[in-house]
Amino acid sequence: MTTTALPAARTTLKATLTAVGIAAAGSLAVNTAIALGARALGAPEEFQPLTLPVYGTLSVVGVLISAVAWRLVVARSRAAGRVLRVLVPVVLVLSLIPDVVLLATQGQPGTTATGVIALMLMHAGVAAVAVPAYRRFMPPRT
């Protein structure tokens, strides 16, 4: 039995930039809602990670890094869909480690469980917006 190589996945720069733009804008909107909710539930104003300059910058950086990683997997893996179905949740769980450490060490002024849970929800919020955008504009092979 012979097998034929799959054609290389082609994702244009325009599609990638569109996905990044949608993911960044959506992530900022979702994370702003989470930050406002956390403040309403009692997260202290002094907890700087819930301020737009901090979470906004980190959200956009996360979107950029994840877009590059997604595009690399799509371009280089014959089973990109399967790889991403494992990789995305693993990376999401690993991304929570600094938040757990922050809560354990009280490493920032105003650190509370409410504030740290909000940060954890922000990680999930970025993924919830970015993954559908990437799937739409940088679709993986199964």
GROMACS .gro file of N, CA and C in nm:
model
  426
    1MET      N    1   0.084  -0.117   0.000
    1MET     CA    2   0.000   0.000   0.000
    1MET      C    3   0.089   0.124   0.000
    2THR      N    4   0.061   0.215  -0.085
    2THR     CA    5   0.139   0.338  -0.091
    2THR      C    6   0.059   0.452  -0.033
    3THR      N    7   0.131   0.545   0.021
    3THR     CA    8   0.066   0.665   0.074
    3THR      C    9   0.123   0.785   0.002
    4THR      N   10   0.042   0.884  -0.008
    4THR     CA   11   0.088   1.007  -0.071
    4THR      C   12   0.101   1.115   0.035
    5ALA      N   13   0.196   1.200   0.018
    5ALA     CA   14   0.217   1.308   0.114
    5ALA      C   15   0.105   1.409   0.102
    6LEU      N   16   0.066   1.460   0.215
    6LEU     CA   17  -0.034   1.566   0.215
    6LEU      C   18   0.029   1.695   0.165
    7PRO      N   19  -0.047   1.776   0.096
    7PRO     CA   20   0.009   1.904   0.056
    7PRO      C   21   0.034   1.990   0.180
    8ALA      N   22   0.133   2.074   0.171
    8ALA     CA   23   0.164   2.163   0.283
    8ALA      C   24   0.046   2.254   0.311
    9ALA      N   25   0.021   2.275   0.438
    9ALA     CA   26  -0.087   2.366   0.476
    9ALA      C   27  -0.047   2.507   0.435
   10ARG      N   28  -0.139   2.577   0.378
   10ARG     CA   29  -0.112   2.714   0.333
   10ARG      C   30  -0.201   2.809   0.409
   11THR      N   31  -0.139   2.892   0.487
   11THR     CA   32  -0.211   2.997   0.556
   11THR      C   33  -0.145   3.127   0.516
   12THR      N   34  -0.224   3.217   0.463
   12THR     CA   35  -0.169   3.342   0.415
   12THR      C   36  -0.138   3.435   0.533
   13LEU      N   37  -0.053   3.530   0.506
   13LEU     CA   38  -0.021   3.631   0.607
   13LEU      C   39  -0.147   3.710   0.643
   14LYS      N   40  -0.229   3.738   0.543
   14LYS     CA   41  -0.353   3.812   0.569
   14LYS      C   42  -0.445   3.733   0.663
   15ALA      N   43  -0.457   3.603   0.641
   15ALA     CA   44  -0.541   3.520   0.728
   15ALA      C   45  -0.485   3.517   0.870
   16THR      N   46  -0.354   3.507   0.881
   16THR     CA   47  -0.291   3.506   1.013
   16THR      C   48  -0.313   3.638   1.085
   17LEU      N   49  -0.294   3.748   1.016
   17LEU     CA   50  -0.313   3.879   1.077
   17LEU      C   51  -0.459   3.901   1.116
   18THR      N   52  -0.551   3.851   1.034
   18THR     CA   53  -0.693   3.861   1.067
   18THR      C   54  -0.723   3.783   1.195
   19ALA      N   55  -0.672   3.661   1.203
   19ALA     CA   56  -0.692   3.578   1.322
   19ALA      C   57  -0.633   3.645   1.446
   20VAL      N   58  -0.514   3.700   1.432
   20VAL     CA   59  -0.448   3.767   1.545
   20VAL      C   60  -0.529   3.890   1.587
   21GLY      N   61  -0.576   3.968   1.491
   21GLY     CA   62  -0.654   4.087   1.524
   21GLY      C   63  -0.783   4.053   1.596
   22ILE      N   64  -0.854   3.951   1.546
   22ILE     CA   65  -0.979   3.909   1.610
   22ILE      C   66  -0.950   3.855   1.751
   23ALA      N   67  -0.847   3.772   1.761
   23ALA     CA   68  -0.813   3.714   1.891
   23ALA      C   69  -0.770   3.820   1.991
   24ALA      N   70  -0.691   3.916   1.946
   24ALA     CA   71  -0.644   4.022   2.037
   24ALA      C   72  -0.760   4.109   2.083
   25ALA      N   73  -0.842   4.153   1.990
   25ALA     CA   74  -0.956   4.239   2.027
   25ALA      C   75  -1.055   4.164   2.116
   26GLY      N   76  -1.085   4.042   2.081
   26GLY     CA   77  -1.176   3.962   2.162
   26GLY      C   78  -1.121   3.933   2.299
   27SER      N   79  -0.992   3.904   2.306
   27SER     CA   80  -0.929   3.877   2.435
   27SER      C   81  -0.932   4.000   2.526
   28LEU      N   82  -0.907   4.115   2.468
   28LEU     CA   83  -0.912   4.237   2.549
   28LEU      C   84  -1.053   4.262   2.601
   29ALA      N   85  -1.152   4.238   2.518
   29ALA     CA   86  -1.291   4.258   2.561
   29ALA      C   87  -1.329   4.160   2.672
   30VAL      N   88  -1.297   4.033   2.652
   30VAL     CA   89  -1.330   3.931   2.752
   30VAL      C   90  -1.255   3.957   2.882
   31ASN      N   91  -1.127   3.988   2.871
   31ASN     CA   92  -1.047   4.008   2.992
   31ASN      C   93  -1.085   4.137   3.066
   32THR      N   94  -1.131   4.236   2.994
   32THR     CA   95  -1.180   4.357   3.060
   32THR      C   96  -1.306   4.323   3.141
   33ALA      N   97  -1.395   4.244   3.083
   33ALA     CA   98  -1.515   4.203   3.155
   33ALA      C   99  -1.479   4.122   3.280
   34ILE      N  100  -1.382   4.034   3.268
   34ILE     CA  101  -1.338   3.954   3.383
   34ILE      C  102  -1.278   4.044   3.490
   35ALA      N  103  -1.194   4.138   3.451
   35ALA     CA  104  -1.133   4.230   3.547
   35ALA      C  105  -1.238   4.313   3.619
   36LEU      N  106  -1.334   4.364   3.544
   36LEU     CA  107  -1.440   4.444   3.606
   36LEU      C  108  -1.524   4.359   3.701
   37GLY      N  109  -1.551   4.235   3.662
   37GLY     CA  110  -1.625   4.144   3.749
   37GLY      C  111  -1.549   4.113   3.877
   38ALA      N  112  -1.418   4.093   3.863
   38ALA     CA  113  -1.336   4.065   3.981
   38ALA      C  114  -1.334   4.184   4.075
   39ARG      N  115  -1.325   4.303   4.020
   39ARG     CA  116  -1.328   4.424   4.104
   39ARG      C  117  -1.462   4.435   4.175
   40ALA      N  118  -1.570   4.405   4.104
   40ALA     CA  119  -1.704   4.411   4.164
   40ALA      C  120  -1.719   4.308   4.275
   41LEU      N  121  -1.645   4.198   4.264
   41LEU     CA  122  -1.652   4.093   4.366
   41LEU      C  123  -1.551   4.114   4.479
   42GLY      N  124  -1.479   4.226   4.474
   42GLY     CA  125  -1.391   4.259   4.586
   42GLY      C  126  -1.242   4.250   4.564
   43ALA      N  127  -1.197   4.224   4.443
   43ALA     CA  128  -1.053   4.224   4.419
   43ALA      C  129  -1.001   4.367   4.441
   44PRO      N  130  -0.896   4.383   4.522
   44PRO     CA  131  -0.849   4.517   4.557
   44PRO      C  132  -0.793   4.595   4.437
   45GLU      N  133  -0.813   4.725   4.441
   45GLU     CA  134  -0.760   4.813   4.337
   45GLU      C  135  -0.608   4.805   4.327
   46GLU      N  136  -0.542   4.775   4.437
   46GLU     CA  137  -0.395   4.770   4.437
   46GLU      C  138  -0.340   4.647   4.365
   47PHE      N  139  -0.425   4.551   4.332
   47PHE     CA  140  -0.381   4.431   4.262
   47PHE      C  141  -0.360   4.466   4.115
   48GLN      N  142  -0.238   4.501   4.080
   48GLN     CA  143  -0.203   4.553   3.949
   48GLN      C  144  -0.228   4.460   3.830
   49PRO      N  145  -0.217   4.327   3.846
   49PRO     CA  146  -0.244   4.241   3.730
   49PRO      C  147  -0.385   4.258   3.671
   50LEU      N  148  -0.476   4.316   3.747
   50LEU     CA  149  -0.611   4.337   3.694
   50LEU      C  150  -0.629   4.477   3.635
   51THR      N  151  -0.519   4.543   3.603
   51THR     CA  152  -0.528   4.673   3.536
   51THR      C  153  -0.502   4.654   3.387
   52LEU      N  154  -0.567   4.735   3.305
   52LEU     CA  155  -0.558   4.721   3.160
   52LEU      C  156  -0.414   4.720   3.106
   53PRO      N  157  -0.324   4.808   3.154
   53PRO     CA  158  -0.189   4.801   3.099
   53PRO      C  159  -0.121   4.666   3.121
   54VAL      N  160  -0.151   4.601   3.231
   54VAL     CA  161  -0.088   4.472   3.260
   54VAL      C  162  -0.158   4.360   3.184
   55TYR      N  163  -0.287   4.339   3.209
   55TYR     CA  164  -0.353   4.226   3.143
   55TYR      C  165  -0.367   4.250   2.993
   56GLY      N  166  -0.378   4.375   2.951
   56GLY     CA  167  -0.388   4.403   2.808
   56GLY      C  168  -0.261   4.363   2.733
   57THR      N  169  -0.149   4.404   2.789
   57THR     CA  170  -0.020   4.369   2.727
   57THR      C  171   0.000   4.218   2.724
   58LEU      N  172  -0.026   4.153   2.837
   58LEU     CA  173  -0.004   4.009   2.844
   58LEU      C  174  -0.103   3.933   2.755
   59SER      N  175  -0.224   3.983   2.741
   59SER     CA  176  -0.322   3.919   2.652
   59SER      C  177  -0.274   3.924   2.508
   60VAL      N  178  -0.228   4.040   2.465
   60VAL     CA  179  -0.181   4.054   2.326
   60VAL      C  180  -0.055   3.971   2.304
   61VAL      N  181   0.036   3.971   2.399
   61VAL     CA  182   0.157   3.888   2.386
   61VAL      C  183   0.118   3.740   2.377
   62GLY      N  184   0.023   3.698   2.461
   62GLY     CA  185  -0.023   3.559   2.456
   62GLY      C  186  -0.084   3.523   2.322
   63VAL      N  187  -0.163   3.615   2.267
   63VAL     CA  188  -0.223   3.593   2.135
   63VAL      C  189  -0.114   3.580   2.028
   64LEU      N  190  -0.016   3.667   2.032
   64LEU     CA  191   0.092   3.662   1.932
   64LEU      C  192   0.172   3.532   1.940
   65ILE      N  193   0.210   3.494   2.062
   65ILE     CA  194   0.287   3.371   2.079
   65ILE      C  195   0.204   3.250   2.037
   66SER      N  196   0.079   3.248   2.078
   66SER     CA  197  -0.004   3.132   2.043
   66SER      C  198  -0.032   3.125   1.894
   67ALA      N  199  -0.044   3.238   1.828
   67ALA     CA  200  -0.066   3.238   1.683
   67ALA      C  201   0.056   3.182   1.609
   68VAL      N  202   0.174   3.221   1.654
   68VAL     CA  203   0.297   3.167   1.592
   68VAL      C  204   0.304   3.017   1.614
   69ALA      N  205   0.278   2.973   1.738
   69ALA     CA  206   0.283   2.829   1.768
   69ALA      C  207   0.178   2.754   1.686
   70TRP      N  208   0.057   2.807   1.680
   70TRP     CA  209  -0.051   2.743   1.603
   70TRP      C  210  -0.010   2.729   1.457
   71ARG      N  211   0.041   2.838   1.402
   71ARG     CA  212   0.078   2.836   1.260
   71ARG      C  213   0.191   2.737   1.234
   72LEU      N  214   0.286   2.727   1.327
   72LEU     CA  215   0.395   2.630   1.311
   72LEU      C  216   0.342   2.487   1.314
   73VAL      N  217   0.251   2.459   1.406
   73VAL     CA  218   0.194   2.324   1.414
   73VAL      C  219   0.117   2.292   1.286
   74VAL      N  220   0.035   2.386   1.242
   74VAL     CA  221  -0.044   2.364   1.120
   74VAL      C  222   0.047   2.341   0.999
   75ALA      N  223   0.154   2.415   0.992
   75ALA     CA  224   0.243   2.404   0.876
   75ALA      C  225   0.330   2.278   0.879
   76ARG      N  226   0.361   2.228   0.997
   76ARG     CA  227   0.460   2.120   1.005
   76ARG      C  228   0.406   1.984   1.044
   77SER      N  229   0.283   1.975   1.089
   77SER     CA  230   0.231   1.847   1.135
   77SER      C  231   0.131   1.791   1.037
   78ARG      N  232   0.143   1.662   1.010
   78ARG     CA  233   0.046   1.594   0.924
   78ARG      C  234  -0.087   1.576   0.996
   79ALA      N  235  -0.083   1.578   1.129
   79ALA     CA  236  -0.204   1.560   1.210
   79ALA      C  237  -0.221   1.680   1.302
   80ALA      N  238  -0.218   1.798   1.244
   80ALA     CA  239  -0.220   1.922   1.324
   80ALA      C  240  -0.343   1.931   1.413
   81GLY      N  241  -0.457   1.889   1.364
   81GLY     CA  242  -0.579   1.895   1.444
   81GLY      C  243  -0.566   1.812   1.571
   82ARG      N  244  -0.514   1.692   1.557
   82ARG     CA  245  -0.495   1.606   1.675
   82ARG      C  246  -0.390   1.664   1.769
   83VAL      N  247  -0.283   1.715   1.713
   83VAL     CA  248  -0.178   1.776   1.795
   83VAL      C  249  -0.235   1.893   1.874
   84LEU      N  250  -0.310   1.978   1.808
   84LEU     CA  251  -0.366   2.097   1.874
   84LEU      C  252  -0.470   2.060   1.979
   85ARG      N  253  -0.546   1.952   1.956
   85ARG     CA  254  -0.645   1.909   2.055
   85ARG      C  255  -0.579   1.866   2.185
   86VAL      N  256  -0.455   1.825   2.180
   86VAL     CA  257  -0.380   1.790   2.301
   86VAL      C  258  -0.301   1.911   2.350
   87LEU      N  259  -0.235   1.978   2.258
   87LEU     CA  260  -0.144   2.087   2.295
   87LEU      C  261  -0.214   2.206   2.360
   88VAL      N  262  -0.327   2.247   2.307
   88VAL     CA  263  -0.396   2.366   2.360
   88VAL      C  264  -0.434   2.348   2.507
   89PRO      N  265  -0.501   2.239   2.546
   89PRO     CA  266  -0.534   2.226   2.689
   89PRO      C  267  -0.411   2.212   2.778
   90VAL      N  268  -0.309   2.143   2.728
   90VAL     CA  269  -0.187   2.127   2.809
   90VAL      C  270  -0.122   2.263   2.833
   91VAL      N  271  -0.110   2.343   2.730
   91VAL     CA  272  -0.049   2.475   2.745
   91VAL      C  273  -0.137   2.563   2.834
   92LEU      N  274  -0.267   2.553   2.821
   92LEU     CA  275  -0.357   2.632   2.906
   92LEU      C  276  -0.336   2.597   3.053
   93VAL      N  277  -0.330   2.469   3.084
   93VAL     CA  278  -0.308   2.428   3.224
   93VAL      C  279  -0.170   2.475   3.272
   94LEU      N  280  -0.069   2.459   3.190
   94LEU     CA  281   0.066   2.505   3.229
   94LEU      C  282   0.070   2.656   3.251
   95SER      N  283  -0.009   2.730   3.176
   95SER     CA  284  -0.010   2.876   3.189
   95SER      C  285  -0.067   2.922   3.323
   96LEU      N  286  -0.136   2.833   3.393
   96LEU     CA  287  -0.194   2.867   3.523
   96LEU      C  288  -0.092   2.857   3.637
   97ILE      N  289   0.020   2.793   3.612
   97ILE     CA  290   0.120   2.774   3.718
   97ILE      C  291   0.164   2.907   3.780
   98PRO      N  292   0.199   3.010   3.702
   98PRO     CA  293   0.238   3.136   3.766
   98PRO      C  294   0.128   3.196   3.854
   99ASP      N  295   0.002   3.175   3.816
   99ASP     CA  296  -0.108   3.226   3.898
   99ASP      C  297  -0.115   3.153   4.031
  100VAL      N  298  -0.097   3.022   4.028
  100VAL     CA  299  -0.096   2.944   4.151
  100VAL      C  300   0.020   2.987   4.241
  101VAL      N  301   0.136   3.007   4.180
  101VAL     CA  302   0.253   3.054   4.256
  101VAL      C  303   0.225   3.192   4.316
  102LEU      N  304   0.165   3.280   4.238
  102LEU     CA  305   0.130   3.413   4.288
  102LEU      C  306   0.040   3.404   4.410
  103LEU      N  307  -0.061   3.320   4.404
  103LEU     CA  308  -0.151   3.305   4.518
  103LEU      C  309  -0.078   3.247   4.639
  104ALA      N  310   0.006   3.148   4.615
  104ALA     CA  311   0.078   3.082   4.725
  104ALA      C  312   0.178   3.176   4.793
  105THR      N  313   0.241   3.263   4.714
  105THR     CA  314   0.346   3.349   4.768
  105THR      C  315   0.298   3.488   4.803
  106GLN      N  316   0.175   3.521   4.760
  106GLN     CA  317   0.123   3.658   4.779
  106GLN      C  318   0.224   3.757   4.720
  107GLY      N  319   0.273   3.726   4.601
  107GLY     CA  320   0.382   3.799   4.538
  107GLY      C  321   0.351   3.939   4.489
  108GLN      N  322   0.226   3.978   4.488
  108GLN     CA  323   0.187   4.113   4.445
  108GLN      C  324   0.104   4.176   4.556
  109PRO      N  325   0.117   4.306   4.577
  109PRO     CA  326   0.028   4.372   4.673
  109PRO      C  327  -0.118   4.352   4.633
  110GLY      N  328  -0.201   4.322   4.730
  110GLY     CA  329  -0.344   4.305   4.704
  110GLY      C  330  -0.383   4.170   4.649
  111THR      N  331  -0.292   4.073   4.651
  111THR     CA  332  -0.324   3.940   4.599
  111THR      C  333  -0.431   3.875   4.685
  112THR      N  334  -0.539   3.834   4.619
  112THR     CA  335  -0.648   3.761   4.685
  112THR      C  336  -0.688   3.645   4.596
  113ALA      N  337  -0.762   3.553   4.652
  113ALA     CA  338  -0.813   3.442   4.571
  113ALA      C  339  -0.899   3.494   4.456
  114THR      N  340  -0.979   3.595   4.484
  114THR     CA  341  -1.065   3.652   4.379
  114THR      C  342  -0.981   3.705   4.263
  115GLY      N  343  -0.876   3.778   4.295
  115GLY     CA  344  -0.790   3.834   4.191
  115GLY      C  345  -0.720   3.726   4.110
  116VAL      N  346  -0.669   3.625   4.178
  116VAL     CA  347  -0.597   3.519   4.108
  116VAL      C  348  -0.692   3.433   4.026
  117ILE      N  349  -0.809   3.405   4.077
  117ILE     CA  350  -0.908   3.331   3.998
  117ILE      C  351  -0.944   3.410   3.871
  118ALA      N  352  -0.954   3.541   3.885
  118ALA     CA  353  -0.980   3.624   3.767
  118ALA      C  354  -0.867   3.610   3.665
  119LEU      N  355  -0.743   3.609   3.712
  119LEU     CA  356  -0.630   3.591   3.620
  119LEU      C  357  -0.639   3.456   3.549
  120MET      N  358  -0.676   3.353   3.624
  120MET     CA  359  -0.689   3.220   3.564
  120MET      C  360  -0.801   3.220   3.459
  121LEU      N  361  -0.911   3.286   3.491
  121LEU     CA  362  -1.020   3.296   3.393
  121LEU      C  363  -0.976   3.372   3.269
  122MET      N  364  -0.886   3.468   3.286
  122MET     CA  365  -0.835   3.543   3.170
  122MET      C  366  -0.759   3.452   3.075
  123HIS      N  367  -0.683   3.357   3.129
  123HIS     CA  368  -0.612   3.262   3.042
  123HIS      C  369  -0.713   3.184   2.959
  124ALA      N  370  -0.816   3.135   3.026
  124ALA     CA  371  -0.921   3.061   2.954
  124ALA      C  372  -0.994   3.151   2.855
  125GLY      N  373  -1.013   3.278   2.892
  125GLY     CA  374  -1.080   3.373   2.803
  125GLY      C  375  -1.003   3.395   2.674
  126VAL      N  376  -0.871   3.409   2.687
  126VAL     CA  377  -0.787   3.425   2.567
  126VAL      C  378  -0.800   3.301   2.478
  127ALA      N  379  -0.791   3.184   2.538
  127ALA     CA  380  -0.803   3.061   2.460
  127ALA      C  381  -0.941   3.049   2.395
  128ALA      N  382  -1.044   3.087   2.468
  128ALA     CA  383  -1.181   3.076   2.417
  128ALA      C  384  -1.205   3.165   2.296
  129VAL      N  385  -1.132   3.274   2.288
  129VAL     CA  386  -1.146   3.365   2.173
  129VAL      C  387  -1.047   3.328   2.063
  130ALA      N  388  -0.923   3.296   2.101
  130ALA     CA  389  -0.818   3.273   2.002
  130ALA      C  390  -0.838   3.143   1.924
  131VAL      N  391  -0.872   3.035   1.992
  131VAL     CA  392  -0.882   2.906   1.923
  131VAL      C  393  -0.985   2.909   1.809
  132PRO      N  394  -1.105   2.959   1.830
  132PRO     CA  395  -1.198   2.966   1.716
  132PRO      C  396  -1.147   3.056   1.602
  133ALA      N  397  -1.081   3.165   1.637
  133ALA     CA  398  -1.026   3.252   1.532
  133ALA      C  399  -0.918   3.180   1.453
  134TYR      N  400  -0.831   3.109   1.524
  134TYR     CA  401  -0.724   3.035   1.457
  134TYR      C  402  -0.783   2.922   1.372
  135ARG      N  403  -0.883   2.853   1.426
  135ARG     CA  404  -0.945   2.744   1.350
  135ARG      C  405  -1.008   2.796   1.221
  136ARG      N  406  -1.067   2.913   1.229
  136ARG     CA  407  -1.134   2.970   1.112
  136ARG      C  408  -1.034   3.019   1.007
  137PHE      N  409  -0.930   3.088   1.051
  137PHE     CA  410  -0.839   3.152   0.958
  137PHE      C  411  -0.709   3.077   0.934
  138MET      N  412  -0.676   2.983   1.022
  138MET     CA  413  -0.556   2.900   1.005
  138MET      C  414  -0.595   2.754   1.034
  139PRO      N  415  -0.685   2.698   0.954
  139PRO     CA  416  -0.740   2.566   0.987
  139PRO      C  417  -0.634   2.456   0.982
  140PRO      N  418  -0.639   2.369   1.083
  140PRO     CA  419  -0.544   2.256   1.084
  140PRO      C  420  -0.598   2.139   1.004
  141ARG      N  421  -0.504   2.056   0.958
  141ARG     CA  422  -0.544   1.927   0.903
  141ARG      C  423  -0.576   1.836   1.022
  142THR      N  424  -0.663   1.744   1.002
  142THR     CA  425  -0.699   1.652   1.111
  142THR      C  426  -0.596   1.545   1.132
   0.00000   0.00000   0.00000
